[in-house]
């Protein structure tokens, strides 16, 4: 039986299956195993660890994850890749299972068979942010996430208060997880190359992740505050309580959203819950 080391180069595998990238599925492939192995290292997964990989496509990242000894459940929406990925599964000693489905609607708890799992993905650009929000705020909490995004989205996830990229995504991501930009990937690393550069973000969910009600309130206050980011909080949050809400949260009503840290937004979210409970 052939093992992972006997597999042909990814380009040959794609050609043998006559597969071309489809734009509608956000397909930009990593065919250089040096790059996919680096991502697998950054994911810090090892023998026996369960990994959910979204969008395996031709399987370059999947191969690198399998090489670490991890047990991989791969969720791919494009059924054209099924035969190719089945060949990879045959070379992986039963450590790769494939699910043909939309990652936005799958239940990760079932994929992880009720146990812990890390999520690793070179994400399709069109659904990267909604998938991240699902994994940060949904019922299933991954042990870690190692995710390739468009560089601009990666920067918005890790942005500190006061920076141009700071906004809703930074607040929600940083309230739920420790976040780090761990690798840059120029557009030329992909086949076909996208129009923009990419970057890998590693997210480690916090043990004290906000409870669902607080997260919902956090989404409400950040939407209002950053919807009018140049206005003072007293006016951008007017419909939610304006100045009174700021006072309860211990924030000055004349500051702007972009200067408030995650703790400040969590205080505003708690104040909103208290106000609605009155
Ligand atoms: N992991 C491969 C690599 O690094 O070469 C492919 C990455 S490509 C950027 C994104 C992959 O996600 C494609 O294979 C695409 O078909 C798949 N995909 C797109 N939307 C998806 C969705 N909603 N659910 C699952 N897979 C999806």
Coordinates of C-alpha atoms and ligand atoms in Angstrom, one line a residue:
X1 CA 0.0 0.0 0.0
X2 CA 1.4 3.5 -0.9
X3 CA 1.8 6.0 1.9
X4 CA 1.8 9.8 2.0
X5 CA 5.5 10.0 0.9
X6 CA 4.7 8.1 -2.3
X7 CA 2.0 10.6 -3.5
X8 CA 2.8 12.5 -6.8
X9 CA 3.4 16.3 -6.7
X10 CA 0.1 18.2 -6.3
X11 CA 0.3 19.7 -9.8
X12 CA 0.5 16.3 -11.3
X13 CA -2.5 15.1 -9.2
X14 CA -4.5 18.1 -10.4
X15 CA -3.6 17.5 -14.0
X16 CA -4.4 13.7 -13.7
X17 CA -7.9 14.6 -12.5
X18 CA -8.3 17.4 -15.0
X19 CA -9.1 19.9 -12.4
X20 CA -9.0 23.7 -12.8
X21 CA -9.7 26.3 -10.1
X22 CA -13.3 27.6 -10.0
X23 CA -13.7 31.3 -9.0
X24 CA -17.2 30.8 -7.6
X25 CA -15.7 28.6 -4.8
X26 CA -12.9 31.0 -4.0
X27 CA -10.3 28.5 -5.2
X28 CA -6.7 29.6 -4.9
X29 CA -4.5 26.6 -4.3
X30 CA -1.3 26.1 -2.3
X31 CA 0.7 23.6 -4.3
X32 CA 4.0 24.1 -2.6
X33 CA 4.3 21.6 0.3
X34 CA 7.0 23.8 2.0
X35 CA 4.3 26.4 2.5
X36 CA 1.6 24.0 3.6
X37 CA 4.0 22.3 6.0
X38 CA 4.8 25.6 7.6
X39 CA 1.0 26.2 8.2
X40 CA 0.7 22.7 9.7
X41 CA 3.7 23.6 12.0
X42 CA 2.0 26.9 13.0
X43 CA -1.2 25.0 13.8
X44 CA 0.8 23.0 16.5
X45 CA -1.0 19.8 15.9
X46 CA 0.5 16.4 16.3
X47 CA -0.1 12.6 16.4
X48 CA -3.7 11.7 17.3
X49 CA -4.9 15.4 17.4
X50 CA -8.2 15.9 15.6
X51 CA -8.3 18.6 12.9
X52 CA -11.2 19.9 11.0
X53 CA -10.0 21.3 7.7
X54 CA -12.3 23.4 5.6
X55 CA -11.9 23.4 1.9
X56 CA -9.1 20.8 1.2
X57 CA -9.4 21.3 -2.6
X58 CA -6.4 19.5 -4.1
X59 CA -5.2 18.5 -0.6
X60 CA -1.9 20.3 -0.2
X61 CA -2.6 21.5 3.3
X62 CA -4.4 18.2 4.0
X63 CA -1.2 16.3 3.2
X64 CA 0.9 18.5 5.5
X65 CA -1.6 18.0 8.3
X66 CA -1.6 14.2 7.8
X67 CA 2.2 14.2 7.9
X68 CA 2.0 15.5 11.5
X69 CA 0.1 12.4 12.5
X70 CA -3.2 14.3 13.0
X71 CA -6.6 12.8 12.3
X72 CA -8.3 15.0 9.8
X73 CA -11.9 15.5 8.9
X74 CA -12.0 17.6 5.7
X75 CA -15.1 19.5 4.6
X76 CA -15.2 20.4 0.9
X77 CA -18.1 21.9 -1.0
X78 CA -16.9 21.2 -4.5
X79 CA -17.6 17.5 -5.3
X80 CA -15.1 17.5 -8.2
X81 CA -12.3 17.0 -5.6
X82 CA -13.9 13.8 -4.1
X83 CA -12.0 11.3 -6.2
X84 CA -8.6 13.0 -5.7
X85 CA -9.2 13.3 -1.9
X86 CA -10.3 9.7 -1.7
X87 CA -6.8 8.8 -3.1
X88 CA -5.3 10.8 -0.4
X89 CA -7.5 9.1 2.2
X90 CA -6.3 5.7 0.9
X91 CA -2.7 6.7 1.5
X92 CA -3.5 8.0 5.0
X93 CA -4.1 4.9 7.1
X94 CA -7.7 5.8 7.9
X95 CA -6.7 9.2 9.3
X96 CA -8.6 11.2 6.7
X97 CA -12.3 11.4 6.4
X98 CA -14.1 13.5 3.8
X99 CA -17.4 15.3 4.1
X100 CA -18.8 16.9 0.9
X101 CA -20.8 19.8 2.4
X102 CA -21.0 23.6 3.0
X103 CA -18.8 24.4 6.0
X104 CA -21.3 27.3 6.9
X105 CA -24.0 24.7 7.7
X106 CA -22.1 21.7 9.1
X107 CA -22.2 20.8 12.8
X108 CA -18.6 20.8 14.0
X109 CA -19.5 18.9 17.2
X110 CA -20.6 15.9 15.0
X111 CA -17.5 16.2 12.8
X112 CA -15.3 16.1 15.9
X113 CA -17.3 13.1 17.2
X114 CA -18.1 15.0 20.4
X115 CA -14.4 15.5 21.2
X116 CA -11.9 18.4 20.9
X117 CA -10.7 19.6 17.5
X118 CA -8.5 22.3 16.0
X119 CA -9.6 24.0 12.8
X120 CA -7.1 24.7 10.1
X121 CA -7.9 26.2 6.7
X122 CA -6.8 28.1 3.7
X123 CA -10.2 29.7 3.7
X124 CA -12.3 30.5 0.7
X125 CA -12.3 34.3 0.6
X126 CA -16.0 34.7 0.0
X127 CA -17.0 33.0 3.3
X128 CA -13.9 33.5 5.5
X129 CA -15.4 36.1 7.8
X130 CA -18.8 34.3 8.4
X131 CA -17.0 31.0 9.1
X132 CA -14.7 32.8 11.6
X133 CA -17.7 34.3 13.4
X134 CA -19.4 30.9 13.5
X135 CA -16.3 29.3 15.1
X136 CA -15.8 32.2 17.5
X137 CA -19.4 32.6 18.7
X138 CA -21.1 29.3 17.8
X139 CA -21.9 26.2 19.9
X140 CA -18.6 24.4 19.0
X141 CA -15.4 25.9 20.4
X142 CA -12.3 24.7 18.5
X143 CA -9.1 24.1 20.6
X144 CA -7.4 26.5 18.2
X145 CA -7.8 28.0 14.7
X146 CA -5.1 28.5 12.2
X147 CA -6.6 30.3 9.2
X148 CA -5.4 31.9 6.0
X149 CA -7.3 35.1 5.1
X150 CA -6.9 37.9 2.7
X151 CA -4.2 40.1 4.3
X152 CA -6.6 43.0 4.8
X153 CA -9.1 40.7 6.8
X154 CA -6.2 39.3 8.8
X155 CA -5.2 42.8 9.8
X156 CA -8.7 43.6 10.8
X157 CA -8.8 40.6 13.1
X158 CA -5.6 41.5 15.0
X159 CA -5.9 45.3 14.9
X160 CA -5.3 47.2 18.2
X161 CA -7.6 50.1 19.3
X162 CA -6.7 53.4 17.6
X163 CA -5.6 51.8 14.3
X164 CA -7.4 52.2 11.0
X165 CA -8.2 48.5 10.8
X166 CA -9.8 48.4 14.3
X167 CA -13.5 47.7 14.1
X168 CA -16.2 45.1 14.9
X169 CA -14.2 42.1 13.7
X170 CA -11.3 43.0 16.0
X171 CA -13.5 43.5 19.0
X172 CA -15.5 40.3 18.5
X173 CA -12.4 38.2 17.6
X174 CA -10.3 39.5 20.5
X175 CA -13.2 39.2 23.0
X176 CA -13.4 35.5 22.2
X177 CA -9.8 34.5 21.4
X178 CA -6.2 35.4 21.7
X179 CA -5.2 36.4 18.2
X180 CA -1.8 36.6 16.4
X181 CA -0.8 37.2 12.8
X182 CA 1.7 34.4 12.3
X183 CA 2.6 34.3 8.6
X184 CA 2.4 36.4 5.5
X185 CA 1.7 34.7 2.1
X186 CA 2.2 36.7 -1.1
X187 CA -0.4 36.3 -3.9
X188 CA 2.2 34.5 -6.0
X189 CA 2.2 31.6 -3.5
X190 CA -1.2 30.6 -4.8
X191 CA -2.4 28.9 -8.0
X192 CA -4.0 30.9 -9.6
X193 CA -2.7 33.9 -7.7
X194 CA -5.5 36.1 -6.2
X195 CA -5.5 39.9 -6.6
X196 CA -4.4 40.5 -3.0
X197 CA -1.8 39.1 -0.5
X198 CA -2.8 36.8 2.3
X199 CA -1.8 36.1 5.9
X200 CA -2.3 33.3 8.4
X201 CA -3.9 34.2 11.8
X202 CA -3.8 31.9 14.8
X203 CA -6.6 32.2 17.2
X204 CA -6.8 30.5 20.6
X205 CA -10.3 30.7 22.1
X206 CA -10.3 32.2 25.6
X207 CA -11.4 30.0 28.5
X208 CA -13.5 33.0 29.7
X209 CA -15.2 33.5 26.3
X210 CA -18.3 35.8 26.8
X211 CA -21.6 34.0 27.3
X212 CA -24.0 33.9 24.4
X213 CA -26.2 36.8 25.7
X214 CA -23.2 39.0 26.2
X215 CA -21.9 38.2 22.7
X216 CA -25.2 39.1 21.2
X217 CA -25.2 42.4 23.1
X218 CA -21.5 42.9 22.0
X219 CA -22.5 42.5 18.4
X220 CA -25.3 45.1 18.9
X221 CA -23.1 47.7 20.5
X222 CA -20.2 47.3 18.0
X223 CA -22.6 47.4 15.1
X224 CA -24.0 50.8 16.3
X225 CA -20.6 52.2 17.4
X226 CA -18.6 51.3 14.3
X227 CA -21.6 52.0 12.0
X228 CA -20.8 55.6 12.7
X229 CA -17.2 55.3 13.8
X230 CA -16.3 59.0 13.5
X231 CA -19.1 60.1 15.8
X232 CA -18.9 60.3 19.6
X233 CA -20.3 57.3 21.4
X234 CA -23.2 59.4 22.9
X235 CA -24.6 59.9 19.4
X236 CA -23.6 56.6 17.7
X237 CA -25.1 54.7 20.6
X238 CA -28.1 57.0 20.9
X239 CA -30.8 54.4 20.2
X240 CA -29.2 52.0 22.7
X241 CA -29.1 54.5 25.6
X242 CA -26.5 57.0 24.4
X243 CA -24.8 58.9 27.2
X244 CA -26.6 57.0 30.0
X245 CA -25.3 53.7 28.6
X246 CA -21.7 55.1 28.5
X247 CA -22.0 56.3 32.1
X248 CA -23.1 52.8 33.3
X249 CA -20.2 51.3 31.3
X250 CA -17.7 53.7 32.9
X251 CA -16.8 55.3 29.5
X252 CA -16.7 59.0 28.6
X253 CA -19.6 59.7 26.2
X254 CA -17.5 62.0 24.0
X255 CA -15.0 59.4 22.8
X256 CA -15.1 57.6 19.5
X257 CA -15.5 53.8 18.9
X258 CA -12.1 53.4 17.4
X259 CA -10.4 54.4 20.7
X260 CA -12.3 52.0 23.0
X261 CA -10.6 48.7 23.8
X262 CA -12.3 45.3 24.0
X263 CA -12.9 45.6 27.7
X264 CA -14.8 48.9 27.1
X265 CA -17.0 47.3 24.6
X266 CA -17.7 44.3 26.9
X267 CA -18.7 46.9 29.6
X268 CA -21.0 48.6 27.1
X269 CA -22.6 45.2 26.2
X270 CA -23.1 44.4 30.0
X271 CA -24.7 47.8 30.5
X272 CA -27.0 47.2 27.5
X273 CA -28.1 43.9 29.0
X274 CA -28.7 45.5 32.4
X275 CA -30.6 48.3 30.8
X276 CA -32.9 46.0 28.9
X277 CA -33.4 43.9 32.1
X278 CA -34.7 47.0 34.0
Ligands
LIG1 N1 -6.9 24.0 1.0 C1 -6.7 24.1 -0.5 C2 -5.3 24.7 -0.7 O1 -4.8 25.3 0.3 O2 -4.8 24.5 -1.8 C3 -7.7 24.9 -1.2 C4 -8.0 26.3 -0.6 S1 -9.1 27.3 -1.6 C5 -8.6 28.9 -1.1 C6 -10.6 27.2 -0.7 C7 -11.3 25.8 -0.8 O3 -12.6 25.9 -0.1 C8 -11.7 25.3 -2.2 O4 -11.3 23.9 -2.3 C9 -13.2 25.5 -2.3 O5 -13.9 24.6 -3.1 C10 -13.6 25.2 -0.8 N2 -14.9 25.9 -0.4 C11 -15.4 27.1 -0.8 N3 -16.5 27.4 -0.1 C12 -16.7 26.4 0.8 C13 -17.7 26.1 1.8 N4 -18.7 27.0 2.0 N5 -17.6 25.0 2.5 C14 -16.5 24.1 2.3 N6 -15.6 24.3 1.4 C15 -15.7 25.4 0.6

